[in-house]
mmCIF file of C-alpha atoms in Angstrom:
data_model
loop_
_atom_site.group_PDB
_atom_site.id
_atom_site.type_symbol
_atom_site.label_atom_id
_atom_site.label_comp_id
_atom_site.label_asym_id
_atom_site.label_seq_id
_atom_site.Cartn_x
_atom_site.Cartn_y
_atom_site.Cartn_z
ATOM 1 C CA THR A 27 -13.020 15.891 -3.838
ATOM 2 C CA LEU A 28 -11.062 16.200 -7.577
ATOM 3 C CA SER A 29 -9.262 19.282 -6.045
ATOM 4 C CA ILE A 30 -8.136 17.574 -3.019
ATOM 5 C CA ALA A 31 -6.783 14.241 -4.648
ATOM 6 C CA ALA A 32 -4.976 16.734 -7.142
ATOM 7 C CA ALA A 33 -3.569 19.128 -4.112
ATOM 8 C CA ILE A 34 -2.516 15.589 -1.904
ATOM 9 C CA SER A 35 -0.576 15.119 -5.292
ATOM 10 C CA ILE A 36 1.202 18.114 -5.636
ATOM 11 C CA VAL A 37 2.683 17.802 -1.893
ATOM 12 C CA VAL A 38 3.393 14.299 -2.544
ATOM 13 C CA THR A 39 5.739 15.190 -5.129
ATOM 14 C CA GLY A 40 7.499 17.831 -2.989
ATOM 15 C CA LEU A 41 8.004 14.814 -0.466
ATOM 16 C CA ILE A 42 9.261 12.861 -2.539
ATOM 17 C CA ALA A 43 12.080 15.268 -3.759
ATOM 18 C CA ARG A 44 13.128 15.087 0.300
ATOM 19 C CA GLU A 45 13.187 11.145 0.179
ATOM 20 C CA LEU A 46 15.865 11.496 -2.712
ATOM 21 C CA GLY A 47 17.872 13.842 -0.600
ATOM 22 C CA GLY A 48 16.144 17.339 -1.855
ATOM 23 C CA ALA A 49 16.201 19.953 0.794
ATOM 24 C CA GLY A 50 13.237 22.737 0.449
ATOM 25 C CA MET A 51 13.901 24.660 -2.472
ATOM 26 C CA ALA A 52 14.025 21.438 -3.863
ATOM 27 C CA GLN A 53 10.816 20.545 -2.589
ATOM 28 C CA LEU A 54 9.194 23.584 -3.541
ATOM 29 C CA ILE A 55 10.376 23.290 -7.169
ATOM 30 C CA ALA A 56 9.217 19.568 -7.778
ATOM 31 C CA ALA A 57 5.830 20.416 -6.102
ATOM 32 C CA THR A 58 4.978 23.747 -8.295
ATOM 33 C CA ALA A 59 6.601 21.619 -11.641
ATOM 34 C CA ALA A 60 3.239 19.035 -10.793
ATOM 35 C CA THR A 61 1.113 22.248 -10.090
ATOM 36 C CA GLY A 62 0.244 22.998 -13.943
ATOM 37 C CA PHE A 63 -1.231 19.731 -14.840
ATOM 38 C CA CYS A 64 -3.107 19.221 -11.203
ATOM 39 C CA LEU A 65 -4.591 22.421 -11.654
ATOM 40 C CA ALA A 66 -6.308 20.873 -14.902
ATOM 41 C CA CYS A 67 -6.909 17.678 -13.680
ATOM 42 C CA GLY A 68 -8.766 18.990 -10.571
ATOM 43 C CA SER A 69 -11.298 20.626 -12.115
ATOM 44 C CA LEU A 70 -12.286 18.199 -14.585
ATOM 45 C CA MET A 71 -15.109 15.562 -13.417
ATOM 46 C CA GLN A 72 -13.167 12.625 -14.362
ATOM 47 C CA TYR A 73 -10.942 9.915 -12.584
ATOM 48 C CA VAL A 74 -7.701 11.560 -13.954
ATOM 49 C CA ALA A 75 -6.994 13.461 -10.696
ATOM 50 C CA PHE A 76 -7.549 9.681 -8.511
ATOM 51 C CA ASP A 77 -5.219 8.052 -11.213
ATOM 52 C CA TYR A 78 -2.319 10.472 -11.039
ATOM 53 C CA LEU A 79 -2.868 10.160 -7.333
ATOM 54 C CA CYS A 80 -2.535 6.656 -7.158
ATOM 55 C CA TRP A 81 0.895 6.920 -9.764
ATOM 56 C CA VAL A 82 2.333 9.700 -7.476
ATOM 57 C CA LEU A 83 1.367 7.572 -4.016
ATOM 58 C CA THR A 84 3.406 4.411 -5.607
ATOM 59 C CA ALA A 85 6.213 6.519 -6.467
ATOM 60 C CA TYR A 86 6.694 8.310 -2.785
ATOM 61 C CA PHE A 87 6.060 4.456 -1.241
ATOM 62 C CA VAL A 88 9.062 3.113 -3.548
ATOM 63 C CA ALA A 89 11.305 6.330 -2.112
ATOM 64 C CA ARG A 90 10.142 5.720 1.123
ATOM 65 C CA LEU A 91 11.402 1.874 0.433
ATOM 66 C CA ILE A 92 14.477 3.023 -0.737
ATOM 67 C CA SER A 93 15.357 5.921 1.802
ATOM 68 C CA THR A 94 14.382 4.346 4.891
ATOM 69 C CA GLY A 95 15.350 0.230 4.104
ATOM 70 C CA ASN A 96 12.223 -0.634 5.470
ATOM 71 C CA GLU A 97 10.535 -3.724 3.223
ATOM 72 C CA ARG A 98 7.710 -2.756 5.162
ATOM 73 C CA TRP A 99 6.786 -0.049 2.630
ATOM 74 C CA TRP A 100 6.056 -2.736 -0.011
ATOM 75 C CA ILE A 101 2.275 -2.921 1.970
ATOM 76 C CA ALA A 102 1.842 1.069 0.870
ATOM 77 C CA VAL A 103 3.392 0.146 -2.861
ATOM 78 C CA GLY A 104 0.434 -2.541 -3.342
ATOM 79 C CA ALA A 105 -2.462 -0.601 -1.673
ATOM 80 C CA ALA A 106 -1.419 2.429 -3.895
ATOM 81 C CA ILE A 107 -1.411 -0.123 -7.083
ATOM 82 C CA GLY A 108 -4.620 -1.800 -5.740
ATOM 83 C CA PHE A 109 -6.502 1.062 -5.356
ATOM 84 C CA GLY A 110 -4.811 2.732 -8.980
ATOM 85 C CA MET A 111 -6.578 -0.464 -10.330
ATOM 86 C CA LEU A 112 -9.750 0.707 -8.888
ATOM 87 C CA THR A 113 -9.595 4.113 -10.631
ATOM 88 C CA LYS A 114 -8.097 3.272 -14.059
ATOM 89 C CA TYR A 115 -6.614 0.463 -15.414
ATOM 90 C CA SER A 116 -3.785 1.848 -16.838
ATOM 91 C CA ILE A 117 -1.642 2.467 -14.144
ATOM 92 C CA VAL A 118 -0.613 -1.589 -14.861
ATOM 93 C CA PHE A 119 1.738 0.412 -17.540
ATOM 94 C CA LEU A 120 3.683 1.843 -13.904
ATOM 95 C CA VAL A 121 3.489 -1.511 -12.720
ATOM 96 C CA ALA A 122 5.054 -2.753 -15.517
ATOM 97 C CA GLY A 123 7.897 -0.314 -15.493
ATOM 98 C CA LEU A 124 8.343 -1.198 -11.546
ATOM 99 C CA ILE A 125 8.675 -4.727 -12.201
ATOM 100 C CA VAL A 126 11.637 -3.803 -15.246
ATOM 101 C CA GLY A 127 13.246 -1.542 -12.662
ATOM 102 C CA ILE A 128 13.170 -4.095 -9.950
ATOM 103 C CA VAL A 129 14.999 -6.232 -12.650
ATOM 104 C CA ALA A 130 17.166 -3.719 -13.796
ATOM 105 C CA THR A 131 18.419 -2.678 -10.604
ATOM 106 C CA ASP A 132 20.108 -3.545 -7.456
ATOM 107 C CA LEU A 133 16.136 -3.873 -5.827
ATOM 108 C CA ARG A 134 16.336 -7.115 -7.457
ATOM 109 C CA ARG A 135 16.996 -8.647 -4.342
ATOM 110 C CA GLN A 136 13.712 -7.507 -3.241
ATOM 111 C CA LEU A 137 12.330 -10.177 -5.015
ATOM 112 C CA LEU A 138 13.299 -12.623 -2.195
ATOM 113 C CA SER A 139 11.604 -10.214 0.306
ATOM 114 C CA LYS A 140 8.159 -11.290 1.701
ATOM 115 C CA TRP A 141 7.049 -8.107 2.090
ATOM 116 C CA LEU A 142 6.821 -7.477 -1.673
ATOM 117 C CA TRP A 143 4.546 -10.828 -2.504
ATOM 118 C CA ILE A 144 2.436 -9.374 0.970
ATOM 119 C CA GLY A 145 2.273 -6.048 -0.759
ATOM 120 C CA ALA A 146 1.307 -7.975 -4.233
ATOM 121 C CA ALA A 147 -1.175 -9.453 -2.052
ATOM 122 C CA CYS A 148 -2.686 -6.537 -0.872
ATOM 123 C CA SER A 149 -2.992 -4.803 -4.456
ATOM 124 C CA PHE A 150 -5.017 -7.933 -5.774
ATOM 125 C CA VAL A 151 -7.293 -8.006 -2.329
ATOM 126 C CA ILE A 152 -8.117 -4.562 -3.104
ATOM 127 C CA PHE A 153 -8.885 -4.961 -6.721
ATOM 128 C CA LEU A 154 -10.555 -8.175 -6.300
ATOM 129 C CA PRO A 155 -14.144 -6.703 -5.550
ATOM 130 C CA ASN A 156 -13.996 -4.915 -8.989
ATOM 131 C CA LEU A 157 -12.582 -8.149 -10.931
ATOM 132 C CA TRP A 158 -15.138 -10.083 -9.264
ATOM 133 C CA TRP A 159 -17.706 -7.811 -10.802
ATOM 134 C CA GLN A 160 -16.086 -7.706 -14.123
ATOM 135 C CA PHE A 161 -16.078 -11.654 -14.386
ATOM 136 C CA ASN A 162 -19.647 -11.882 -13.189
ATOM 137 C CA HIS A 163 -20.345 -8.971 -16.253
ATOM 138 C CA HIS A 164 -18.183 -10.876 -18.672
ATOM 139 C CA PHE A 165 -15.434 -7.919 -18.407
ATOM 140 C CA ILE A 166 -17.251 -5.406 -20.439
ATOM 141 C CA SER A 167 -15.116 -2.791 -18.978
ATOM 142 C CA LEU A 168 -12.540 -4.405 -21.490
ATOM 143 C CA ASP A 169 -14.741 -4.163 -24.599
ATOM 144 C CA PHE A 170 -15.489 -0.627 -23.550
ATOM 145 C CA LEU A 171 -11.859 0.064 -23.170
ATOM 146 C CA ARG A 172 -10.931 -1.436 -26.686
ATOM 147 C CA HIS A 173 -13.537 0.780 -28.285
ATOM 148 C CA ILE A 174 -12.420 3.800 -26.747
ATOM 149 C CA HIS A 175 -8.924 2.967 -28.049
ATOM 150 C CA GLU A 176 -10.004 1.883 -31.421
ATOM 151 C CA ARG A 177 -11.861 5.163 -31.629
ATOM 152 C CA ASP A 178 -8.652 7.330 -30.611
ATOM 153 C CA ILE A 179 -6.979 5.643 -33.182
ATOM 154 C CA ARG A 180 -9.066 6.162 -35.849
ATOM 155 C CA THR A 181 -9.626 9.758 -34.818
ATOM 156 C CA GLY A 182 -6.055 10.605 -35.237
ATOM 157 C CA ARG A 183 -6.125 11.338 -31.003
ATOM 158 C CA THR A 184 -2.756 9.108 -30.846
ATOM 159 C CA LYS A 185 -0.510 10.082 -33.170
ATOM 160 C CA ASP A 186 1.211 13.154 -31.034
ATOM 161 C CA PHE A 187 1.604 10.968 -28.321
ATOM 162 C CA LEU A 188 5.164 11.990 -28.363
ATOM 163 C CA PRO A 189 5.122 15.913 -28.918
ATOM 164 C CA ASP A 190 1.949 15.546 -26.036
ATOM 165 C CA GLN A 191 4.572 15.111 -23.486
ATOM 166 C CA ILE A 192 5.763 18.431 -23.925
ATOM 167 C CA LYS A 193 2.769 20.005 -24.209
ATOM 168 C CA LEU A 194 2.005 18.155 -20.804
ATOM 169 C CA THR A 195 5.353 19.465 -19.175
ATOM 170 C CA LEU A 196 5.163 22.869 -20.998
ATOM 171 C CA PHE A 197 8.561 24.637 -19.399
ATOM 172 C CA ALA A 198 9.097 22.104 -16.759
ATOM 173 C CA PHE A 199 9.884 19.357 -19.474
ATOM 174 C CA PRO A 200 13.857 20.478 -18.923
ATOM 175 C CA LEU A 201 13.517 19.689 -15.330
ATOM 176 C CA ALA A 202 11.677 15.997 -16.220
ATOM 177 C CA LEU A 203 15.168 15.916 -18.289
ATOM 178 C CA ALA A 204 17.081 16.622 -15.530
ATOM 179 C CA GLY A 205 15.411 13.677 -13.483
ATOM 180 C CA LEU A 206 16.198 11.201 -15.841
ATOM 181 C CA TRP A 207 19.729 12.307 -15.825
ATOM 182 C CA TYR A 208 20.064 12.554 -12.448
ATOM 183 C CA CYS A 209 18.115 8.227 -12.048
ATOM 184 C CA PHE A 210 20.744 7.253 -14.580
ATOM 185 C CA PHE A 211 23.766 8.784 -14.758
ATOM 186 C CA SER A 212 24.218 10.515 -11.369
ATOM 187 C CA ALA A 213 26.359 8.687 -8.806
ATOM 188 C CA GLN A 214 23.846 10.165 -6.277
ATOM 189 C CA GLY A 215 20.806 8.852 -8.096
ATOM 190 C CA ARG A 216 22.053 5.735 -8.426
ATOM 191 C CA ARG A 217 19.632 4.409 -5.520
ATOM 192 C CA PHE A 218 16.774 5.525 -7.366
ATOM 193 C CA ARG A 219 17.509 4.296 -10.601
ATOM 194 C CA ILE A 220 14.054 2.502 -10.446
ATOM 195 C CA PHE A 221 12.203 5.691 -11.218
ATOM 196 C CA GLY A 222 14.106 6.384 -14.357
ATOM 197 C CA TRP A 223 12.567 2.884 -15.406
ATOM 198 C CA MET A 224 9.602 2.950 -14.594
ATOM 199 C CA TYR A 225 8.892 6.338 -16.410
ATOM 200 C CA VAL A 226 11.072 4.715 -19.540
ATOM 201 C CA ALA A 227 9.217 1.217 -19.725
ATOM 202 C CA ALA A 228 5.814 3.169 -19.361
ATOM 203 C CA LEU A 229 6.968 5.585 -22.168
ATOM 204 C CA ALA A 230 7.919 2.990 -24.487
ATOM 205 C CA ILE A 231 4.601 0.652 -23.415
ATOM 206 C CA PHE A 232 2.362 3.768 -24.166
ATOM 207 C CA VAL A 233 3.929 4.585 -27.643
ATOM 208 C CA LEU A 234 3.865 0.635 -28.554
ATOM 209 C CA ALA A 235 0.151 0.697 -27.236
ATOM 210 C CA LYS A 236 -0.718 3.982 -29.013
ATOM 211 C CA GLY A 237 -2.097 5.683 -26.167
ATOM 212 C CA ARG A 238 -2.888 8.607 -25.724
ATOM 213 C CA GLY A 239 -0.556 11.480 -24.445
ATOM 214 C CA TYR A 240 -2.197 12.842 -21.249
ATOM 215 C CA TYR A 241 -1.874 8.981 -19.973
ATOM 216 C CA LEU A 242 1.552 9.482 -19.249
ATOM 217 C CA ALA A 243 1.111 13.055 -17.227
ATOM 218 C CA ALA A 244 1.623 10.850 -13.672
ATOM 219 C CA GLY A 245 4.984 9.758 -14.788
ATOM 220 C CA TYR A 246 6.110 13.023 -14.309
ATOM 221 C CA PRO A 247 6.258 13.750 -10.776
ATOM 222 C CA MET A 248 8.929 11.407 -9.915
ATOM 223 C CA LEU A 249 11.051 12.648 -12.659
ATOM 224 C CA PHE A 250 10.214 16.593 -11.474
ATOM 225 C CA ALA A 251 11.282 15.296 -8.084
ATOM 226 C CA ALA A 252 14.908 13.931 -9.132
ATOM 227 C CA GLY A 253 15.498 16.478 -11.147
ATOM 228 C CA SER A 254 14.916 19.614 -8.654
ATOM 229 C CA THR A 255 17.455 17.038 -6.338
ATOM 230 C CA TRP A 256 19.902 17.237 -8.892
ATOM 231 C CA ALA A 257 19.707 20.818 -9.807
ATOM 232 C CA GLU A 258 19.895 21.757 -6.137
ATOM 233 C CA GLN A 259 22.809 20.131 -5.620
ATOM 234 C CA LYS A 260 24.291 21.379 -8.500
ATOM 235 C CA LEU A 261 23.403 24.814 -7.955
ATOM 236 C CA GLY A 262 24.835 24.768 -4.446
ATOM 237 C CA SER A 263 28.368 24.533 -5.863
ATOM 238 C CA MET A 264 27.812 27.706 -8.112
ATOM 239 C CA ARG A 265 28.478 31.283 -7.631
ATOM 240 C CA THR A 266 25.609 33.279 -5.607
ATOM 241 C CA TRP A 267 24.936 35.563 -8.722
ATOM 242 C CA SER A 268 24.521 32.313 -11.052
ATOM 243 C CA ARG A 269 22.853 30.359 -8.629
ATOM 244 C CA LYS A 270 20.138 32.936 -7.978
ATOM 245 C CA THR A 271 19.896 33.636 -11.657
ATOM 246 C CA ILE A 272 19.518 29.943 -12.663
ATOM 247 C CA GLN A 273 17.172 29.744 -9.436
ATOM 248 C CA GLY A 274 15.382 33.186 -11.376
ATOM 249 C CA VAL A 275 14.818 31.551 -14.509
ATOM 250 C CA ALA A 276 13.423 28.182 -13.368
ATOM 251 C CA TRP A 277 11.129 29.720 -10.741
ATOM 252 C CA ALA A 278 9.568 32.098 -14.173
ATOM 253 C CA ALA A 279 9.358 28.976 -15.876
ATOM 254 C CA LEU A 280 7.200 26.596 -13.396
ATOM 255 C CA LEU A 281 5.271 29.540 -12.834
ATOM 256 C CA ALA A 282 4.656 30.356 -16.075
ATOM 257 C CA ASN A 283 3.453 27.132 -16.389
ATOM 258 C CA VAL A 284 0.807 27.337 -13.941
ATOM 259 C CA ALA A 285 -0.452 30.857 -15.173
ATOM 260 C CA VAL A 286 -0.801 28.791 -18.599
ATOM 261 C CA VAL A 287 -2.978 26.276 -17.173
ATOM 262 C CA ILE A 288 -5.149 28.717 -15.256
ATOM 263 C CA ALA A 289 -5.695 30.799 -17.920
ATOM 264 C CA PHE A 290 -6.503 27.671 -20.985
ATOM 265 C CA THR A 291 -8.446 25.151 -18.289
ATOM 266 C CA LEU A 292 -9.454 26.585 -15.375
ATOM 267 C CA PRO A 293 -13.418 28.306 -15.936
ATOM 268 C CA ILE A 294 -12.575 31.691 -14.387
ATOM 269 C CA ALA A 295 -15.272 34.300 -15.134
ATOM 270 C CA ALA A 296 -14.380 37.575 -17.387
ATOM 271 C CA ILE A 297 -13.112 40.813 -15.381
ATOM 272 C CA GLY A 298 -15.389 43.433 -15.113
#
């Protein structure tokens, strides 16, 4: 089940690139960039793979909302967030970024849409059974999370949050930076500026709250999709030999990511 969730996340990352205007190459690059972490989280008996999937689905549904102009996609956004809350409460950081992005971009007009509020209601209804259980058990999970967080700070697990972002993405980190550039500064990416805010706001809150480095891992697929779309557009105007050289380097880097993750995280038996 974990592996299936991780595999779906890879596919959806490619679909996000498609919604941003990326053709087949951009979709493959984005999906490959997301493969490394998905291989790792899909092999661990933890909730990380499901949390990751809910973040990626939220980003995809937002992309669909923007690309199609169909406000009913807010229901899907709300459902993804609701199921994310059933998995791990840290998705509230993504929600915070989503709210910042709505207010800071042209999507603020969506605040007047009934579908946004219907989506928010769907999210609450899906989360309600968990909230009711927490209420009846004196919100015991918050005490547990507080204990875990204090332990992580005490043992130094949160002090390398920013360097950990490079460890999470490895050679795909430049692609994520390209995604931020595309969202914030590119004319073509202006419509999807909300993705930049969703990432930056979540990053800032995690830094202030002293979160673990991997908590933000699920924020990178949307940047990979944006970065691969931007790269595809730029490469299209280059000469053939330059384009092929850059593509070769990019593929080598991304496949190296996958190889590193396989070597260090997957339970592979020794040869011989």
